[in-house]
């Protein structure tokens, strides 16, 4: 959950810069908050219910959550899980390239404008 917040510190403006200037600030705040908070909360509740229903699983998840998840779920589920995890990471990274370029410029790393966009 910390990673989600830290990722938005430098790159949050990347998402709002694509919105029309006439967008309601209240709507932007609402949908950004829901989009950033709702998925992790659903996963958190699912994890609590999953661990609460099986004390052995909860103990295994405390030591190695990935192995516990792999053992608890069917094997076919791992492929969609990995595709979703990797796809989400790549989509976020691609969207945040613009801010990464601005951060590098602020650090004094000379890069061209075409590299940033």
Coordinates of N, CA, C and O in Angstrom, one line a residue:
X1 N 0.8 -1.2 0.0 CA 0.0 0.0 0.0 C 0.9 1.3 0.0 O 0.5 2.3 -0.5
X2 N 2.1 1.2 0.6 CA 3.0 2.3 0.6 C 3.4 2.6 -0.8 O 3.6 3.8 -1.2
X3 N 3.7 1.6 -1.6 CA 4.2 1.8 -2.9 C 3.2 2.5 -3.8 O 3.6 3.4 -4.6
X4 N 1.9 2.3 -3.6 CA 0.9 3.0 -4.4 C 1.0 4.5 -4.1 O 1.1 5.3 -5.0
X5 N 1.1 4.9 -2.9 CA 1.2 6.3 -2.5 C 2.5 6.9 -3.0 O 2.5 8.0 -3.5
X6 N 3.6 6.2 -2.8 CA 4.9 6.8 -3.2 C 5.0 6.9 -4.7 O 5.6 7.8 -5.2
X7 N 4.3 6.0 -5.5 CA 4.3 6.1 -6.9 C 3.6 7.4 -7.4 O 3.9 7.9 -8.4
X8 N 2.6 7.8 -6.6 CA 1.8 9.0 -7.0 C 2.5 10.3 -6.7 O 2.2 11.3 -7.2
X9 N 3.5 10.3 -5.8 CA 4.2 11.5 -5.4 C 4.8 12.2 -6.6 O 4.7 13.4 -6.8
X10 N 5.5 11.4 -7.4 CA 6.3 12.0 -8.5 C 5.4 12.0 -9.8 O 5.7 12.8 -10.7
X11 N 4.5 11.2 -9.9 CA 3.9 10.9 -11.2 C 2.4 11.2 -11.3 O 1.8 10.9 -12.3
X12 N 1.8 11.7 -10.3 CA 0.3 11.9 -10.3 C -0.2 12.8 -11.4 O -1.2 12.6 -11.9
X13 N 0.6 13.8 -11.7 CA 0.2 14.8 -12.7 C 0.2 14.2 -14.1 O -0.5 14.7 -15.0
X14 N 0.9 13.1 -14.3 CA 0.9 12.4 -15.6 C -0.5 12.1 -16.1 O -0.8 12.1 -17.2
X15 N -1.3 11.7 -15.1 CA -2.7 11.2 -15.5 C -3.6 12.4 -15.7 O -4.5 12.4 -16.6
X16 N -3.5 13.4 -14.9 CA -4.4 14.6 -15.0 C -4.1 15.5 -16.2 O -4.9 16.2 -16.7
X17 N -2.9 15.4 -16.7 CA -2.5 16.3 -17.8 C -3.2 15.9 -19.1 O -3.3 16.7 -20.0
X18 N -3.8 14.7 -19.2 CA -4.5 14.3 -20.4 C -6.0 14.7 -20.3 O -6.7 14.5 -21.3
X19 N -6.5 15.2 -19.2 CA -7.9 15.6 -19.1 C -8.1 17.0 -19.7 O -7.2 17.9 -19.7
X20 N -9.3 17.3 -20.1 CA -9.6 18.6 -20.6 C -9.5 19.7 -19.5 O -9.8 19.3 -18.3
X21 N -9.2 20.9 -19.8 CA -9.0 21.9 -18.8 C -10.4 22.2 -18.2 O -10.4 22.8 -17.1
X22 N -11.5 21.9 -18.8 CA -12.8 22.2 -18.3 C -13.2 21.1 -17.3 O -14.4 21.1 -16.8
X23 N -12.4 20.1 -17.0 CA -12.8 19.0 -16.1 C -13.0 19.6 -14.7 O -12.3 20.4 -14.2
X24 N -14.0 19.1 -14.0 CA -14.3 19.5 -12.7 C -13.3 19.0 -11.7 O -13.0 17.8 -11.7
X25 N -12.6 19.9 -10.9 CA -11.6 19.4 -10.0 C -12.2 18.4 -9.0 O -11.5 17.5 -8.6
X26 N -13.4 18.6 -8.6 CA -14.1 17.7 -7.7 C -14.2 16.3 -8.3 O -13.9 15.3 -7.6
X27 N -14.6 16.2 -9.6 CA -14.7 14.9 -10.2 C -13.3 14.3 -10.4 O -13.2 13.0 -10.2
X28 N -12.3 15.0 -10.7 CA -11.0 14.5 -10.9 C -10.5 13.9 -9.6 O -10.0 12.8 -9.5
X29 N -10.7 14.6 -8.5 CA -10.3 14.2 -7.2 C -11.1 12.9 -6.8 O -10.5 11.9 -6.3
X30 N -12.4 12.9 -7.0 CA -13.2 11.8 -6.6 C -12.8 10.5 -7.4 O -12.5 9.5 -6.8
X31 N -12.7 10.6 -8.7 CA -12.4 9.4 -9.5 C -11.0 8.9 -9.3 O -10.7 7.7 -9.3
X32 N -10.0 9.9 -9.1 CA -8.7 9.5 -8.8 C -8.6 8.8 -7.4 O -7.9 7.8 -7.3
X33 N -9.3 9.3 -6.5 CA -9.3 8.6 -5.1 C -9.9 7.3 -5.2 O -9.4 6.3 -4.7
X34 N -11.1 7.2 -5.9 CA -11.7 5.8 -6.0 C -10.8 4.9 -6.8 O -10.7 3.7 -6.4
X35 N -10.3 5.3 -7.9 CA -9.4 4.4 -8.7 C -8.1 4.0 -8.0 O -7.6 2.9 -8.2
X36 N -7.6 4.9 -7.1 CA -6.4 4.5 -6.4 C -6.6 3.7 -5.1 O -5.8 3.0 -4.7
X37 N -7.8 3.9 -4.5 CA -8.1 3.3 -3.2 C -8.9 2.0 -3.3 O -8.8 1.1 -2.5
X38 N -9.9 2.0 -4.2 CA -10.8 0.9 -4.3 C -10.2 -0.5 -4.6 O -10.4 -1.4 -3.9
X39 N -9.4 -0.6 -5.7 CA -8.8 -1.9 -6.0 C -7.9 -2.4 -4.8 O -8.1 -3.6 -4.4
X40 N -7.0 -1.6 -4.2 CA -6.2 -2.2 -3.1 C -7.1 -2.6 -1.9 O -6.8 -3.6 -1.2
X41 N -8.2 -1.9 -1.7 CA -9.1 -2.2 -0.6 C -9.8 -3.5 -0.8 O -10.0 -4.3 0.1
X42 N -10.3 -3.7 -2.1 CA -10.9 -5.0 -2.4 C -9.9 -6.2 -2.2 O -10.3 -7.2 -1.6
X43 N -8.7 -6.0 -2.7 CA -7.7 -7.0 -2.5 C -7.4 -7.2 -1.0 O -7.2 -8.4 -0.6
X44 N -7.3 -6.2 -0.2 CA -7.1 -6.3 1.2 C -8.2 -7.1 1.9 O -7.9 -8.0 2.7
X45 N -9.4 -6.8 1.6 CA -10.5 -7.5 2.2 C -10.5 -8.9 1.8 O -10.7 -9.9 2.6
X46 N -10.3 -9.2 0.5 CA -10.2 -10.6 0.0 C -9.1 -11.3 0.7 O -9.3 -12.5 1.1
X47 N -7.9 -10.7 0.9 CA -6.8 -11.4 1.6 C -7.1 -11.7 3.1 O -6.8 -12.7 3.6
X48 N -7.8 -10.7 3.7 CA -8.2 -10.9 5.1 C -9.2 -12.1 5.2 O -9.1 -12.9 6.1
X49 N -10.2 -12.1 4.3 CA -11.2 -13.2 4.4 C -10.5 -14.5 4.0 O -10.9 -15.6 4.6
X50 N -9.6 -14.5 3.1 CA -8.9 -15.8 2.7 C -8.1 -16.3 3.8 O -8.2 -17.5 4.2
X51 N -7.3 -15.4 4.5 CA -6.5 -15.9 5.6 C -7.3 -16.2 6.8 O -7.0 -17.1 7.6
X52 N -8.4 -15.5 7.0 CA -9.3 -15.7 8.2 C -10.0 -17.0 8.1 O -10.3 -17.7 9.1
X53 N -10.3 -17.5 6.9 CA -11.0 -18.7 6.7 C -10.1 -20.0 6.8 O -10.6 -21.1 7.0
X54 N -8.8 -19.8 6.8 CA -7.9 -20.9 6.9 C -6.6 -20.5 7.7 O -5.7 -19.9 7.2
X55 N -6.6 -20.9 9.0 CA -5.5 -20.5 9.8 C -4.1 -21.0 9.3 O -3.1 -20.3 9.5
X56 N -4.1 -22.2 8.7 CA -2.8 -22.7 8.2 C -2.3 -21.8 7.0 O -1.2 -21.5 6.9
X57 N -3.3 -21.4 6.2 CA -2.9 -20.5 5.1 C -2.4 -19.1 5.6 O -1.4 -18.6 5.1
X58 N -3.0 -18.6 6.7 CA -2.6 -17.4 7.2 C -1.1 -17.5 7.8 O -0.3 -16.6 7.6
X59 N -0.8 -18.6 8.4 CA 0.5 -18.8 8.9 C 1.5 -18.9 7.7 O 2.6 -18.3 7.8
X60 N 1.2 -19.6 6.7 CA 2.1 -19.8 5.5 C 2.2 -18.4 4.8 O 3.3 -18.1 4.4
X61 N 1.2 -17.7 4.7 CA 1.2 -16.3 4.1 C 2.1 -15.4 4.8 O 2.7 -14.5 4.3
X62 N 2.2 -15.5 6.2 CA 3.1 -14.7 7.0 C 4.5 -14.9 6.6 O 5.3 -14.0 6.7
X63 N 4.9 -16.2 6.3 CA 6.3 -16.5 6.0 C 6.6 -16.2 4.5 O 7.6 -15.7 4.2
X64 N 5.7 -16.7 3.6 CA 6.0 -16.5 2.2 C 4.6 -16.4 1.4 O 4.0 -17.3 1.0
X65 N 4.2 -15.1 1.3 CA 2.8 -14.9 0.7 C 2.7 -15.4 -0.7 O 1.6 -15.9 -1.1
X66 N 3.7 -15.3 -1.5 CA 3.6 -15.7 -2.9 C 3.4 -17.3 -3.0 O 2.5 -17.8 -3.7
X67 N 4.2 -18.0 -2.3 CA 4.1 -19.5 -2.3 C 2.8 -19.9 -1.7 O 2.2 -20.9 -2.2
X68 N 2.3 -19.2 -0.6 CA 1.0 -19.6 0.0 C -0.1 -19.4 -1.0 O -1.0 -20.2 -1.1
X69 N -0.1 -18.3 -1.8 CA -1.1 -18.0 -2.8 C -1.0 -19.0 -3.9 O -2.1 -19.5 -4.3
X70 N 0.2 -19.4 -4.3 CA 0.3 -20.3 -5.4 C -0.2 -21.7 -5.0 O -0.8 -22.4 -5.8
X71 N 0.0 -22.1 -3.7 CA -0.5 -23.3 -3.2 C -2.0 -23.4 -3.0 O -2.7 -24.4 -3.2
X72 N -2.6 -22.2 -2.7 CA -4.0 -22.2 -2.4 C -4.9 -22.1 -3.6 O -6.1 -22.4 -3.6
X73 N -4.4 -21.5 -4.7 CA -5.2 -21.3 -5.9 C -4.8 -22.4 -6.9 O -3.7 -22.9 -6.9
X74 N -5.7 -22.6 -7.9 CA -5.4 -23.5 -8.9 C -4.3 -23.0 -9.8 O -4.1 -21.8 -10.0
X75 N -3.6 -23.9 -10.4 CA -2.4 -23.6 -11.2 C -2.8 -22.7 -12.4 O -2.0 -21.8 -12.7
X76 N -3.9 -22.9 -13.0 CA -4.3 -22.1 -14.2 C -4.5 -20.6 -13.8 O -4.4 -19.7 -14.6
X77 N -4.7 -20.3 -12.5 CA -5.0 -19.0 -12.1 C -3.7 -18.1 -12.1 O -3.7 -16.9 -12.2
X78 N -2.6 -18.8 -12.0 CA -1.3 -18.1 -11.9 C -1.0 -17.3 -13.2 O -0.4 -16.2 -13.1
X79 N -1.3 -17.8 -14.3 CA -1.0 -17.1 -15.6 C -1.8 -15.8 -15.7 O -1.2 -14.7 -15.9
X80 N -3.2 -15.8 -15.5 CA -3.9 -14.5 -15.5 C -3.4 -13.5 -14.4 O -3.3 -12.3 -14.6
X81 N -3.0 -14.1 -13.2 CA -2.5 -13.3 -12.1 C -1.2 -12.6 -12.6 O -1.1 -11.4 -12.4
X82 N -0.3 -13.3 -13.1 CA 1.0 -12.8 -13.5 C 0.8 -11.8 -14.7 O 1.4 -10.7 -14.7
X83 N -0.1 -12.1 -15.6 CA -0.3 -11.1 -16.7 C -0.9 -9.8 -16.3 O -0.5 -8.8 -16.7
X84 N -1.8 -9.9 -15.3 CA -2.4 -8.7 -14.7 C -1.4 -7.9 -13.9 O -1.3 -6.7 -14.1
X85 N -0.6 -8.6 -13.1 CA 0.4 -7.9 -12.3 C 1.4 -7.2 -13.2 O 1.8 -6.0 -13.1
X86 N 2.0 -7.9 -14.2 CA 3.0 -7.4 -15.1 C 2.4 -6.3 -16.0 O 3.0 -5.2 -16.2
X87 N 1.2 -6.5 -16.5 CA 0.5 -5.5 -17.4 C 0.2 -4.3 -16.6 O 0.4 -3.2 -17.2
X88 N -0.2 -4.4 -15.4 CA -0.5 -3.2 -14.6 C 0.8 -2.4 -14.3 O 0.8 -1.1 -14.4
X89 N 1.8 -3.1 -14.0 CA 3.1 -2.4 -13.7 C 3.6 -1.7 -15.0 O 4.0 -0.6 -14.9
X90 N 3.5 -2.4 -16.2 CA 4.0 -1.8 -17.4 C 3.2 -0.6 -17.8 O 3.7 0.4 -18.2
X91 N 1.8 -0.7 -17.6 CA 1.0 0.4 -18.0 C 1.3 1.7 -17.1 O 1.4 2.8 -17.6
X92 N 1.5 1.4 -15.8 CA 1.9 2.6 -14.9 C 3.2 3.1 -15.3 O 3.4 4.3 -15.3
X93 N 4.2 2.3 -15.6 CA 5.5 2.7 -15.9 C 5.5 3.5 -17.2 O 6.2 4.6 -17.3
X94 N 4.8 3.1 -18.2 CA 4.7 3.8 -19.5 C 4.1 5.2 -19.3 O 4.5 6.2 -19.8
X95 N 3.0 5.2 -18.5 CA 2.4 6.5 -18.2 C 3.3 7.5 -17.4 O 3.2 8.7 -17.6
X96 N 4.2 6.9 -16.6 CA 5.0 7.8 -15.8 C 6.3 8.2 -16.4 O 7.2 8.8 -15.7
X97 N 6.6 7.8 -17.6 CA 7.8 8.1 -18.3 C 8.0 9.6 -18.4 O 9.1 10.1 -18.2
X98 N 6.9 10.4 -18.6 CA 7.0 11.8 -18.8 C 7.6 12.4 -17.5 O 8.5 13.2 -17.5
X99 N 7.0 12.1 -16.3 CA 7.5 12.6 -15.1 C 8.9 12.1 -14.8 O 9.7 12.8 -14.2
X100 N 9.2 10.9 -15.2 CA 10.6 10.4 -15.0 C 11.6 11.3 -15.7 O 12.7 11.6 -15.2
X101 N 11.3 11.7 -16.9 CA 12.1 12.6 -17.7 C 12.3 13.9 -17.0 O 13.4 14.5 -17.0
X102 N 11.2 14.5 -16.5 CA 11.3 15.7 -15.8 C 12.1 15.6 -14.5 O 12.9 16.5 -14.2
X103 N 12.0 14.5 -13.8 CA 12.8 14.2 -12.6 C 14.3 14.2 -13.0 O 15.2 14.7 -12.3
X104 N 14.6 13.5 -14.1 CA 16.0 13.4 -14.5 C 16.5 14.8 -14.9 O 17.7 15.2 -14.6
X105 N 15.7 15.6 -15.5 CA 16.2 17.0 -15.9 C 16.4 17.8 -14.6 O 17.4 18.6 -14.5
X106 N 15.5 17.6 -13.6 CA 15.7 18.3 -12.3 C 17.0 17.9 -11.6 O 17.6 18.7 -10.9
X107 N 17.4 16.6 -11.8 CA 18.7 16.2 -11.2 C 19.9 16.6 -12.0 O 21.0 16.3 -11.6
X108 N 19.7 17.2 -13.2 CA 20.8 17.7 -14.0 C 21.2 16.7 -15.1 O 22.3 16.9 -15.7
X109 N 20.4 15.6 -15.3 CA 20.8 14.7 -16.4 C 20.3 15.3 -17.7 O 19.1 15.5 -17.9
X110 N 21.2 15.5 -18.6 CA 20.7 16.2 -19.9 C 20.1 15.1 -20.8 O 20.7 14.2 -21.3
X111 N 18.8 15.3 -21.1 CA 18.0 14.5 -22.0 C 17.2 15.4 -22.9 O 16.9 16.6 -22.6
X112 N 17.0 15.0 -24.1 CA 16.2 15.8 -25.1 C 14.7 15.8 -24.8 O 14.2 14.9 -24.2
X113 N 14.0 16.8 -25.3 CA 12.6 16.9 -25.2 C 11.9 15.7 -25.8 O 10.9 15.2 -25.4
X114 N 12.4 15.2 -26.9 CA 11.8 14.1 -27.6 C 11.9 12.8 -26.8 O 11.1 11.9 -26.9
X115 N 13.0 12.7 -26.0 CA 13.1 11.5 -25.1 C 12.1 11.6 -24.0 O 11.6 10.5 -23.6
X116 N 11.7 12.8 -23.5 CA 10.8 12.9 -22.4 C 9.4 12.6 -22.8 O 8.6 12.1 -22.1
X117 N 9.0 12.9 -24.1 CA 7.6 12.7 -24.5 C 7.3 11.4 -24.9 O 7.2 10.6 -25.3

